[in-house]
Structures are given as structure tokens and as C-alpha cells.
PDB file of C-alpha atoms in Angstrom:
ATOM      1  CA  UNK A   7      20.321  -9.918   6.261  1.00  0.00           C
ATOM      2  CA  UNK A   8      17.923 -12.233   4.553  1.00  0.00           C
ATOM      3  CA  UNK A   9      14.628 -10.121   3.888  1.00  0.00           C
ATOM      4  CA  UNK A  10      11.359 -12.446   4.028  1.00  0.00           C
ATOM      5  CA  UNK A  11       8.175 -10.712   5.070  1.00  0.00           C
ATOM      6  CA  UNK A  12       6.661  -7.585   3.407  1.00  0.00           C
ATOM      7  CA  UNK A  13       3.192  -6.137   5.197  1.00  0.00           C
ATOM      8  CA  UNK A  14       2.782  -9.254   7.212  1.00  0.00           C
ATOM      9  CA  UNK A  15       2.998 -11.837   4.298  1.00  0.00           C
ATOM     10  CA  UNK A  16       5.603 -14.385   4.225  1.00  0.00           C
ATOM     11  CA  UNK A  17       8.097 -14.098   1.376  1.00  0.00           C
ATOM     12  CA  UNK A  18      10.944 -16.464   0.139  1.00  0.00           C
ATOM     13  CA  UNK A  19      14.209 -15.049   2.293  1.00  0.00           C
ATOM     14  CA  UNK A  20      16.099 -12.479  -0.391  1.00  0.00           C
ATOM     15  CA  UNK A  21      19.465 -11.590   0.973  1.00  0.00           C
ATOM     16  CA  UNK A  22      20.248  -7.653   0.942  1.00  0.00           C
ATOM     17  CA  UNK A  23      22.248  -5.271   2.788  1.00  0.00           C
ATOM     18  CA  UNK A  24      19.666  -2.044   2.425  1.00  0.00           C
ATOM     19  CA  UNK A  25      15.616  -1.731   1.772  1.00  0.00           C
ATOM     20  CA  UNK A  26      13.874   0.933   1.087  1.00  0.00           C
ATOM     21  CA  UNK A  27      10.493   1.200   3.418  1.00  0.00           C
ATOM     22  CA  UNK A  28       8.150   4.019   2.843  1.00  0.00           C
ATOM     23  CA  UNK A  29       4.964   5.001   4.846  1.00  0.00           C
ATOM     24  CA  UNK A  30       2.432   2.246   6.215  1.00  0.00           C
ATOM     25  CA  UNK A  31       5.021  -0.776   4.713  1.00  0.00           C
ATOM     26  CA  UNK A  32       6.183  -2.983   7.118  1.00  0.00           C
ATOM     27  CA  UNK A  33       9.464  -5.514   6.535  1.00  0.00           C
ATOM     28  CA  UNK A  34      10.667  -8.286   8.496  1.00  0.00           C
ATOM     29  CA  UNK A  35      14.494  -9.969   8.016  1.00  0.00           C
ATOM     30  CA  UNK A  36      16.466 -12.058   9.857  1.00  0.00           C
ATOM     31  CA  UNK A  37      20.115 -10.310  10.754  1.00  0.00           C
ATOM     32  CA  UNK A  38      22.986 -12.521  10.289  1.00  0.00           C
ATOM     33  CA  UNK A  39      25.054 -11.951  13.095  1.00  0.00           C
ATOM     34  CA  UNK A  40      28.493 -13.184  12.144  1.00  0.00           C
ATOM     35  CA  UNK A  41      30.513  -9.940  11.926  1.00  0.00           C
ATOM     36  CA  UNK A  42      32.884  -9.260  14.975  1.00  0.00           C
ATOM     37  CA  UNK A  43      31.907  -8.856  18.260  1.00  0.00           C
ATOM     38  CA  UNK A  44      31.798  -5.055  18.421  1.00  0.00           C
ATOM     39  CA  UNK A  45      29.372  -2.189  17.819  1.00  0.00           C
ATOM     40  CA  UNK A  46      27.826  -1.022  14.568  1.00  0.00           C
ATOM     41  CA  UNK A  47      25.531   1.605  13.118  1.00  0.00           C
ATOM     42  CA  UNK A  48      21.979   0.903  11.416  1.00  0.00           C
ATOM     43  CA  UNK A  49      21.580   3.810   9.267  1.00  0.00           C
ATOM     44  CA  UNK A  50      18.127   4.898   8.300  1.00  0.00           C
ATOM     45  CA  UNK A  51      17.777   7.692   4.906  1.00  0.00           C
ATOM     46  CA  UNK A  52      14.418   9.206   4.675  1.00  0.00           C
ATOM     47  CA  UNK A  53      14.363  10.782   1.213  1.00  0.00           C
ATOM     48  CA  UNK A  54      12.398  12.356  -1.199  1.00  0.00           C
ATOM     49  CA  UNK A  55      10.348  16.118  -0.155  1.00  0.00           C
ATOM     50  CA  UNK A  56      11.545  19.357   0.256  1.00  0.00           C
ATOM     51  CA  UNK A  57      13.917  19.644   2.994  1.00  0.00           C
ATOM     52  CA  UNK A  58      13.301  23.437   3.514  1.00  0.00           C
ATOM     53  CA  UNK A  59       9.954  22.283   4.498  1.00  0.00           C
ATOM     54  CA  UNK A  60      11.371  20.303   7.585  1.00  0.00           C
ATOM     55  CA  UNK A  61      13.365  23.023   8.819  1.00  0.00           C
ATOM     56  CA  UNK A  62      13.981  20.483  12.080  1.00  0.00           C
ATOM     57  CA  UNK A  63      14.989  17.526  10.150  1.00  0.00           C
ATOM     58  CA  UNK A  64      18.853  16.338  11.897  1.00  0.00           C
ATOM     59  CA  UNK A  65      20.110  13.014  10.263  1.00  0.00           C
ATOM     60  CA  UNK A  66      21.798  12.181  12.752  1.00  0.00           C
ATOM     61  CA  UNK A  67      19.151  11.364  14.959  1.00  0.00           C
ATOM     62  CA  UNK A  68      17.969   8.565  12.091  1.00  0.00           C
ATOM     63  CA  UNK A  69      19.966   6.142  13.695  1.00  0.00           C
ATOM     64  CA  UNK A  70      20.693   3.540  15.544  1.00  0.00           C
ATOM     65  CA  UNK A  71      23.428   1.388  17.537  1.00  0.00           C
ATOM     66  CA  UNK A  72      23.611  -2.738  17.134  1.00  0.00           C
ATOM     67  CA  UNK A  73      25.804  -4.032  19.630  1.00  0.00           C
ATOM     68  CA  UNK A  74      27.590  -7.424  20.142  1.00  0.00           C
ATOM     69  CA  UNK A  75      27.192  -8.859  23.614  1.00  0.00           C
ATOM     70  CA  UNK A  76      30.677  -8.116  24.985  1.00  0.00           C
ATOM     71  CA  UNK A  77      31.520  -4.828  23.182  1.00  0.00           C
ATOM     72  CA  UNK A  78      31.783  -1.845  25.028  1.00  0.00           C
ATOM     73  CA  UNK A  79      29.718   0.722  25.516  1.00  0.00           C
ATOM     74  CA  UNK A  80      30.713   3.097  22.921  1.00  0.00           C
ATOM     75  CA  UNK A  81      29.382   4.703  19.713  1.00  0.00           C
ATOM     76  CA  UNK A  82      30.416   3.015  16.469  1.00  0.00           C
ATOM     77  CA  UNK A  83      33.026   4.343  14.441  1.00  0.00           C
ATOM     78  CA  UNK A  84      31.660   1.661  11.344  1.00  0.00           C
ATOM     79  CA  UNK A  85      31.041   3.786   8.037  1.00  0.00           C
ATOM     80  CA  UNK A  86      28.583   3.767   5.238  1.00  0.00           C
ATOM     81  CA  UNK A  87      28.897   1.064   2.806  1.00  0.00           C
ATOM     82  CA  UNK A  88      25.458   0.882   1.034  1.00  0.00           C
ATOM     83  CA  UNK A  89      26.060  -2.708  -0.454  1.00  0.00           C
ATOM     84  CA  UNK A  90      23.296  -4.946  -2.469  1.00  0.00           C
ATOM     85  CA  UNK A  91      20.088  -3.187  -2.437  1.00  0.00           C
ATOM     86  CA  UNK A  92      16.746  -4.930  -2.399  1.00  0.00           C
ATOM     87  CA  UNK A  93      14.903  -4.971  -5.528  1.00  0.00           C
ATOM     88  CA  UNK A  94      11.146  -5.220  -4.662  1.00  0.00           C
ATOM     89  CA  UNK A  95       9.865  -7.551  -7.490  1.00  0.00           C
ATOM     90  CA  UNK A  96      12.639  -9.894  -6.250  1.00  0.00           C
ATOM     91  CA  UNK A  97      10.719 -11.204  -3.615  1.00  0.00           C
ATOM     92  CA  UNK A  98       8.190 -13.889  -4.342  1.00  0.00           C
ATOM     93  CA  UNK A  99       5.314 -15.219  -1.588  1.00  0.00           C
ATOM     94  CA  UNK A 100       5.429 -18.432   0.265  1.00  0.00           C
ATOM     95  CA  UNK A 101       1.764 -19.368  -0.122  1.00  0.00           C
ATOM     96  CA  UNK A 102       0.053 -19.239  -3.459  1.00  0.00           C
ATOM     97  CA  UNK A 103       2.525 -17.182  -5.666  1.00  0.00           C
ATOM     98  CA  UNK A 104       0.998 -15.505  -8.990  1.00  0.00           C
ATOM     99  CA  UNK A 105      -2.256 -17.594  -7.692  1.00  0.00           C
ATOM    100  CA  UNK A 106      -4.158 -14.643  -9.488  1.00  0.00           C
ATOM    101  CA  UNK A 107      -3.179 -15.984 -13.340  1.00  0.00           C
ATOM    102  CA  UNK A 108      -2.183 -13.766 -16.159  1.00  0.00           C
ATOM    103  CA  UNK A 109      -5.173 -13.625 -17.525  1.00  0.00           C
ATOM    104  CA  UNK A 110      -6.759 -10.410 -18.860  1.00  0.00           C
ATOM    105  CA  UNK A 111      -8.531  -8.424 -15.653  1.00  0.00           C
ATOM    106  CA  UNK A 112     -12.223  -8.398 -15.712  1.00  0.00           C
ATOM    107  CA  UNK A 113     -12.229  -4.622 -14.171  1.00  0.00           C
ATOM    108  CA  UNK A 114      -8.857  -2.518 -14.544  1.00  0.00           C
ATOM    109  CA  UNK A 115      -9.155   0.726 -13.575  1.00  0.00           C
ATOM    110  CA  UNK A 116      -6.695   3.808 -13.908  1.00  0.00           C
ATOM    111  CA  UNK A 117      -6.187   6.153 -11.296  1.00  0.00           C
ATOM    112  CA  UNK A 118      -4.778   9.673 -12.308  1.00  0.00           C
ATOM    113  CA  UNK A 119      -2.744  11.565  -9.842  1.00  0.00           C
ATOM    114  CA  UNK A 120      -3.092  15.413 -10.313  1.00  0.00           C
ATOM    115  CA  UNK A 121      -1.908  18.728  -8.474  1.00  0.00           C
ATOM    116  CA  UNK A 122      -3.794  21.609 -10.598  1.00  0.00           C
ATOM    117  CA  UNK A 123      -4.724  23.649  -7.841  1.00  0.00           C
ATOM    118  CA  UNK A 124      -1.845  22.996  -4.682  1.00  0.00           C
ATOM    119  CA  UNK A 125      -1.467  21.910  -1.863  1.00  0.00           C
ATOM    120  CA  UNK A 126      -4.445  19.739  -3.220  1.00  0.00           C
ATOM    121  CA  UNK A 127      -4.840  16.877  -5.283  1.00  0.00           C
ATOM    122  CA  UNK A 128      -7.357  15.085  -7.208  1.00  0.00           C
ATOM    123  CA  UNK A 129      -7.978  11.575  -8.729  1.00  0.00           C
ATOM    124  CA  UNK A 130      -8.913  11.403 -12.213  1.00  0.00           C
ATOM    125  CA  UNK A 131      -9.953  14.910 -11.793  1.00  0.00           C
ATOM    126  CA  UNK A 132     -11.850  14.550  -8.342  1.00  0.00           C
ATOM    127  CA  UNK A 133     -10.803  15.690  -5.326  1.00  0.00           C
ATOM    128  CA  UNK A 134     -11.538  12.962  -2.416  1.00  0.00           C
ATOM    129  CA  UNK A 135     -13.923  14.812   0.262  1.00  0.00           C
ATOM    130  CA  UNK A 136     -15.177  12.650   3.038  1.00  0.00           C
ATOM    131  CA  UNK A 137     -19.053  12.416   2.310  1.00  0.00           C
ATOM    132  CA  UNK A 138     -21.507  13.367   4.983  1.00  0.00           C
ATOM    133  CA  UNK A 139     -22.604   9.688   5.295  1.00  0.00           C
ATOM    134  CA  UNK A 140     -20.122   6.964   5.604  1.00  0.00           C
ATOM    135  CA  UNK A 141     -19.977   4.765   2.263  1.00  0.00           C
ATOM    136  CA  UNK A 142     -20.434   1.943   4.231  1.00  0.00           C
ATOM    137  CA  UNK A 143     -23.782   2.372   5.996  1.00  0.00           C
ATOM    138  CA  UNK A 144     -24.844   3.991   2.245  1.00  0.00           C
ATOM    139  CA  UNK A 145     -24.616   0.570   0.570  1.00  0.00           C
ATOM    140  CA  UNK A 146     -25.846  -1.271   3.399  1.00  0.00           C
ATOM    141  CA  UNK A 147     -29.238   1.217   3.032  1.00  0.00           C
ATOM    142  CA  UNK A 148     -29.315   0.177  -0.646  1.00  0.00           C
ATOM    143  CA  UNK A 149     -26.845   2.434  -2.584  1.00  0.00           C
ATOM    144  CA  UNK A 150     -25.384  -0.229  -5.279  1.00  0.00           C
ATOM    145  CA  UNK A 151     -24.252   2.699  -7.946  1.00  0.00           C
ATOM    146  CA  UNK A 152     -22.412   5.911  -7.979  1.00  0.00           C
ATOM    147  CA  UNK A 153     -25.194   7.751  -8.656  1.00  0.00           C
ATOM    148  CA  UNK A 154     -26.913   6.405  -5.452  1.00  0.00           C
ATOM    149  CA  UNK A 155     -24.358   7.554  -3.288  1.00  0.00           C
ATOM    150  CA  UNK A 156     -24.263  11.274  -1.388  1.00  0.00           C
ATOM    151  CA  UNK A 157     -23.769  13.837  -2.870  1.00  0.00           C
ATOM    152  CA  UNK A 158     -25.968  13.321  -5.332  1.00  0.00           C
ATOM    153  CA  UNK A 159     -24.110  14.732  -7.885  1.00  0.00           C
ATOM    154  CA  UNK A 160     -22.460  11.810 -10.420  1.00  0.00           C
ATOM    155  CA  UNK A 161     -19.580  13.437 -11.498  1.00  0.00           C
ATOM    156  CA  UNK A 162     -18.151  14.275  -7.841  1.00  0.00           C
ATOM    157  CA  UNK A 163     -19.487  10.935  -6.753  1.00  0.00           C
ATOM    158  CA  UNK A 164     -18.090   8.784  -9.319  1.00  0.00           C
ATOM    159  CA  UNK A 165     -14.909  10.441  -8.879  1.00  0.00           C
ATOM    160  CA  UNK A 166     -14.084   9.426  -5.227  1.00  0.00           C
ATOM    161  CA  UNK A 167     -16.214   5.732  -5.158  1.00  0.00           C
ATOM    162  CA  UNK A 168     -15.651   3.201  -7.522  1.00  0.00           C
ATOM    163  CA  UNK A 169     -18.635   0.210  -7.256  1.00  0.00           C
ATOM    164  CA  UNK A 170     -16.471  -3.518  -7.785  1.00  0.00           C
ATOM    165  CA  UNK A 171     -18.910  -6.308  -8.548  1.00  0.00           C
ATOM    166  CA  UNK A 172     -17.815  -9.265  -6.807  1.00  0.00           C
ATOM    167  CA  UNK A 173     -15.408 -12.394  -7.143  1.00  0.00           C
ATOM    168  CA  UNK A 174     -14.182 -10.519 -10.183  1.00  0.00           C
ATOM    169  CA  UNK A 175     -10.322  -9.845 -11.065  1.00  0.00           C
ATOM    170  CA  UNK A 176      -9.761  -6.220 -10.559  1.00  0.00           C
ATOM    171  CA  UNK A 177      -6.518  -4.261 -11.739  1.00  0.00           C
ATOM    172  CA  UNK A 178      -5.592  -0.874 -10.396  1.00  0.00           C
ATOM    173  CA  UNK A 179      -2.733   0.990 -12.034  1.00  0.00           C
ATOM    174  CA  UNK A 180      -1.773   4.214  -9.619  1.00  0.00           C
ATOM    175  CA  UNK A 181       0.993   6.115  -7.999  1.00  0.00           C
ATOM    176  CA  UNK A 182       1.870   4.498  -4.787  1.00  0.00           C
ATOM    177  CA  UNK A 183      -0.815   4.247  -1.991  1.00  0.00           C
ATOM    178  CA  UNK A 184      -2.293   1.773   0.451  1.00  0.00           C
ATOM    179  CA  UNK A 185      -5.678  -0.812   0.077  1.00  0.00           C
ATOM    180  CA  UNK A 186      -7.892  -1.583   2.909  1.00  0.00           C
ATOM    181  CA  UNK A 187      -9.596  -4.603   3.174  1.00  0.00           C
ATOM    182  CA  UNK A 188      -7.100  -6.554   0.462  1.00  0.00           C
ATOM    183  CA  UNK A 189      -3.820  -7.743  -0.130  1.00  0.00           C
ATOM    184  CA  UNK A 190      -2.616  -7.083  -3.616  1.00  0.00           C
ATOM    185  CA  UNK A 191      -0.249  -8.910  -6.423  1.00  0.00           C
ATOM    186  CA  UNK A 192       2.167  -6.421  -7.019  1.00  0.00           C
ATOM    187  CA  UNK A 193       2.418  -7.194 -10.636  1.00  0.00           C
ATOM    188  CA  UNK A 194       4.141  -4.157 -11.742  1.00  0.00           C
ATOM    189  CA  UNK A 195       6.305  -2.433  -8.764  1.00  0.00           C
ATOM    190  CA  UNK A 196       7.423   0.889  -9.203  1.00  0.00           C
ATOM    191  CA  UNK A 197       9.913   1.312 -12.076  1.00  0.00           C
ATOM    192  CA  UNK A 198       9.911  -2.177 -13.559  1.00  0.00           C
ATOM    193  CA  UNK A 199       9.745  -2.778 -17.084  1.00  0.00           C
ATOM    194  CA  UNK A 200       7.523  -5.913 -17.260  1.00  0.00           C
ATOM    195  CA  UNK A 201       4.858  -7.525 -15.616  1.00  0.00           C
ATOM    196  CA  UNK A 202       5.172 -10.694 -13.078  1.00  0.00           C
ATOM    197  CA  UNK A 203       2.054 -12.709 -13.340  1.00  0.00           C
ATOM    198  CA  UNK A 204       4.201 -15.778 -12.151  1.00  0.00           C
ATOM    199  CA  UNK A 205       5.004 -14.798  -8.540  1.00  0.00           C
ATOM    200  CA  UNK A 206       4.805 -10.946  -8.341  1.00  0.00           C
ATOM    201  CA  UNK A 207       4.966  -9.856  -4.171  1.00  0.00           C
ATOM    202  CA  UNK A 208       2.113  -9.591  -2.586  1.00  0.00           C
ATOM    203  CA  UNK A 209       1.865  -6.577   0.359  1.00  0.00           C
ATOM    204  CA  UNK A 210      -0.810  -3.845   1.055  1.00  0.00           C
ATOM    205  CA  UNK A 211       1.368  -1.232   0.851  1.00  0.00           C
ATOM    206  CA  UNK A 212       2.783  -0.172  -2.593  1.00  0.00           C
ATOM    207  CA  UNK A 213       4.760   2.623  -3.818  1.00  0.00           C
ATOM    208  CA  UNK A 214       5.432   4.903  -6.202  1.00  0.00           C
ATOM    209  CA  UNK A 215       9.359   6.646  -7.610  1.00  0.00           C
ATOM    210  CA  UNK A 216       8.629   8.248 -10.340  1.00  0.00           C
ATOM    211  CA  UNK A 217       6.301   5.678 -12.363  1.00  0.00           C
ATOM    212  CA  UNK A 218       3.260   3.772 -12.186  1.00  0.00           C
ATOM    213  CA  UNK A 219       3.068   0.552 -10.774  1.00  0.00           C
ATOM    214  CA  UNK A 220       0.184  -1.844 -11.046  1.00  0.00           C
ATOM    215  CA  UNK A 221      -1.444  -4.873  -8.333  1.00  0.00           C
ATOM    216  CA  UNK A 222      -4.134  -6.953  -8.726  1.00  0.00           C
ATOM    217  CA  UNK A 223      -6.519  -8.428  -6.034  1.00  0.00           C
ATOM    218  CA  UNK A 224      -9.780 -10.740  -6.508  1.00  0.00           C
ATOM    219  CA  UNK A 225     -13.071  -9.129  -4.998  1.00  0.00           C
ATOM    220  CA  UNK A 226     -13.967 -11.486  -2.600  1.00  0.00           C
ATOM    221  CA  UNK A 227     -14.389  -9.557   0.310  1.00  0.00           C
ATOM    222  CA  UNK A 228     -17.730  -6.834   0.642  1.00  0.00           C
ATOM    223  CA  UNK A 229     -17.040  -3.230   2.379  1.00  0.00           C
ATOM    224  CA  UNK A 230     -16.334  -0.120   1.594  1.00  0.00           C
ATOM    225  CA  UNK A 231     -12.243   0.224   0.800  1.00  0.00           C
ATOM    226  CA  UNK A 232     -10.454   3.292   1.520  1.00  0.00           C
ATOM    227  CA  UNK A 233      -7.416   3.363  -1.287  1.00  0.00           C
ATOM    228  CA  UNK A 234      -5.330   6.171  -0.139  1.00  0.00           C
ATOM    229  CA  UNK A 235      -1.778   7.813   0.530  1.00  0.00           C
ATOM    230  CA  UNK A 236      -0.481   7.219   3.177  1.00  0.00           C
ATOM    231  CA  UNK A 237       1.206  10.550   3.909  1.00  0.00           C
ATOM    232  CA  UNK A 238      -0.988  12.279   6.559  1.00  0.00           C
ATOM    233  CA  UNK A 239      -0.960  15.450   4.374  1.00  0.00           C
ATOM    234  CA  UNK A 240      -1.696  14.011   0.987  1.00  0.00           C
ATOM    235  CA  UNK A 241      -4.903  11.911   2.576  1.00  0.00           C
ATOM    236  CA  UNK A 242      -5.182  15.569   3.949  1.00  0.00           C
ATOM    237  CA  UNK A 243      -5.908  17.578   0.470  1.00  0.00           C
ATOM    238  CA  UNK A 244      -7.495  14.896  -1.476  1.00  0.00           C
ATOM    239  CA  UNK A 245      -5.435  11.932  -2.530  1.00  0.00           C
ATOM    240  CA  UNK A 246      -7.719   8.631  -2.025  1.00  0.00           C
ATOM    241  CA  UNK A 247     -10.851   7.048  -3.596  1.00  0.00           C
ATOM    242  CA  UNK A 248     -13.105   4.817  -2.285  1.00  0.00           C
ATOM    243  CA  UNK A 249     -14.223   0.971  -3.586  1.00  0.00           C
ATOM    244  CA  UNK A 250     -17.590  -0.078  -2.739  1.00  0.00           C
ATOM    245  CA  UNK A 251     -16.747  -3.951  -3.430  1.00  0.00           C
ATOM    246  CA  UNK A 252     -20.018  -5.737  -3.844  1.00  0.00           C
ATOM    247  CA  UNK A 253     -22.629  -4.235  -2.892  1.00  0.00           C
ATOM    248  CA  UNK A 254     -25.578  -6.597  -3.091  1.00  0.00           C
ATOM    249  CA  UNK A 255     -23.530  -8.867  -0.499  1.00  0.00           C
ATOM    250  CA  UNK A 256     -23.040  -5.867   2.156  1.00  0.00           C
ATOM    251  CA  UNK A 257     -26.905  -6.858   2.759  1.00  0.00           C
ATOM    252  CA  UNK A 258     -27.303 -10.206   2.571  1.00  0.00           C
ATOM    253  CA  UNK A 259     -25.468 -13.496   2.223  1.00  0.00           C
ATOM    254  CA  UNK A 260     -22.977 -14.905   4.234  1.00  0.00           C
ATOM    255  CA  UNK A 261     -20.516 -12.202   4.165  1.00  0.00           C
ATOM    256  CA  UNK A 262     -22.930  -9.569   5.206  1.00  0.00           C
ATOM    257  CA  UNK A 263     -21.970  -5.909   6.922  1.00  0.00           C
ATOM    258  CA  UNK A 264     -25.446  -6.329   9.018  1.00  0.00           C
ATOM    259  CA  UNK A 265     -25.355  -8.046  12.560  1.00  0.00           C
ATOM    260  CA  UNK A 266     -27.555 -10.898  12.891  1.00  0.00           C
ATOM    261  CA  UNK A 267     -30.611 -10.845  15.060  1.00  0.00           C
ATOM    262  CA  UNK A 268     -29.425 -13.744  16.890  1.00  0.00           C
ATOM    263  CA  UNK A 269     -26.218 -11.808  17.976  1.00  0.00           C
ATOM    264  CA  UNK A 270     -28.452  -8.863  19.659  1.00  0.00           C
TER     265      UNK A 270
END
């Protein structure tokens, strides 16, 4: 199969017989279908967790039957043969690759995963707690600094939202999560050695296997951005911050959170 989408950006076609996919990613391919008219498994391997903690988990339910028009009804007797496996940094984007230079960022950031105290975790020592008022309508009263936000308290504030001034380069080096509001250069994925300013993937989705990885987005677009995990559980207990990307512009100018009195 020829792989050539990742989280609804096109992708230069990168032939591969396996992916892996984790939470929130999506992955188109086009399926060459030149094998022999008959019937064949698609195999999917979750992996990774505790597997006493699924005590329900059957993998053989995790799959699935591709069958040739003509062959018979009948479950596949094909067998595993794991083949070329994709390697993420291989793929480059279609439109604009490494468009974001190599250039040093003007705002990296470091996110620190932590589990002192399980089930929960914390961010560079924060736990993230939904606040009482949405970040969102904060900066559009005013709020353009930590200390602005509610709670009051900086330390717990600062920990969980992260202010971005805008059309600035911003790097973010973290265990694997999800952005709202941005696609990211994937200048780092997970494991690699070196960095790709050239033509690094771009996605939304990113994740971690034991390393850091590091993407890269330009903050052109005001809001408030939830960067979180994407397993239900993690989000759950803590793991996610919040950006408030420009917050001046969330009030006025043309990219603006507040509806015009025209549109009422």
C-alpha cells in the first residue's frame, strides 16, 4: 500500500506494508490490489499498557477480512508476515514542506511529563484542572497573562496556560499528545536522532515511544488551544496544558473571538 495522508494533510505516497496509528491520528493509503483473487486478513496490534488491566481484551476480534470479488465466502487462512514498516519522518507534505525554516524558534517551550502521585499526572509539575471559567471567554474579558487568569494563583496558573504572542515561531518538545487549533512540523518524531527542518511531516496528532519528539507551528491563529493526550484517562488525571495564542487579537482585529454587531 502506498501511505499518503496523515491527519488530513496530503503527503508524498510512501510505500509500506504496516503503520503504526495511535489515538486521535488518522492515515489514508491507497491498497494495491494485485495479489490473487482470494481472501485475506488485515491485522490490527494495539500495543503498549497493561494487559491485566483489560481483562476483556480478545485479539482476535482486531481484525478484519479483505476479499477479492469472486472469492468465496470463507475466512482467510493468509498468515502474518509483518513486511516494511512505515517510518514516520519518511513522509514529507505535498504543499509547503519545511515552509517553517530552520531557523532558531522565537518561543520553545518544554513540557515535562510526570507521575509522582498515580493515577495522576502533571506538566512541568502542574496538574491540568479545568478552571471554573473557560480560558477562552477569560482572554476575551481582558486576561493577556498568566497571572490574569483564574485561579489567581501564578504558580497553578502558569502551569496549565501558556500565553503565545502572535505570528511568532513556537517549538514544543513533549511526550506524544494532540494540538487544537494548529497543524504542526513534526521536526523531531518519536525516536529519531536528528532534526528535519527540510520537509519534516506535518499532522496534529504526534506521538510518543519512549522519547521526546519535537513540532513546530507559527502562531497565526488566536484562541485558546487545548494540548492534550489523547487517551480518555490520561486527559482524565491531568495530562494537558492550555495555549492562550495571542491574546490582544481574541478582542480585536480581524481575527477576533467576538461576534460582530452586524451579525446580531
Amino acid at each position: 500500500m502506498d501511505i499518503m495522508e496523515f491527519d488530513g494533510i496530503e503527503h508524498n505516497p510512501v510505500p509500506a506494508q504496516n503503520f503504526d496509528i495511535f489515538a486521535a491520528q488518522r492515515v489514508s493509503f491507497i491498497l494495491n490490489a494485485n495479489q490473487t483473487v482470494g481472501n485475506y486478513w488485515i491485522r490490527a496490534f494495539p500495543t503498549g499498557g497493561d494487559p491485566a488491566g483489560n481483562p476483556n481484551y480478545n485479539p482476535d476480534l482486531t481484525l478484519a477480512v479483505l476479499r477479492y470479488k469472486g472469492a468465496p465466502a470463507v475466512e482467510p487462512t493468509t498468515v502474518n508476515t509483518p513486511g516494511h514498516k512505515l517510518i514516520e519522518g519518511d513522509m514529507h507534505p505535498i504543499e509547503e514542506p519545511g515552509k517553517l525554516g530552520s531557523g532558531p524558534a522565537d518561543v520553545a517551550i518544554t513540557l515535562n511529563i510526570g507521575q509522582p502521585n498515580p493515577p495522576f499526572f502533571d506538566i512541568n509539575g502542574i496538574s491540568y484542572l479545568s478552571p471554573p471559567l473557560p480560558v477562552l471567554l477569560q482572554l476575551l474579558s481582558g486576561a493577556k497573562t498568566p497571572q490574569d487568569l483564574i485561579p489567581s494563583i501564578a504558580l497553578k496558573t502558569c502551569g496549565k496556560v501558556f500565553i503565545l504572542p502572535p505570528n511568532k515561531l513556537i517549538e514544543i518538545s513533549i511526550p506524544g499528545t494532540g494540538l487544537h487549533g494548529h497543524a504542526f512540523d513534526l521536526v523531531r518524531p518519536s525516536n529519531a536522532d536528528e532534526l528535519n527542518f527540510v520537509n519534516p511531516p506535518r499532522r496534529d496528532v504526534a506521538a510518543v515511544a519512549g522519547g521526546n519528539m519535537t513540532f513546530r507551528f507559527f502562531s497565526d491563529n488566536p484562541g485558546a488551544w487545548f494540548l492534550h493526550c489523547h487517551i480518555d484517562w490520561h486527559l482524565e488525571v491531568g495530562l494537558a496544558v492550555v495555549f492562550g495564542e495571542a491574546p490582544a487579537e481574541n478582542v480585536e482585529g480581524p481575527q477576533a473571538q467576538i461576534t460582530p454587531q452586524d451579525w446580531l
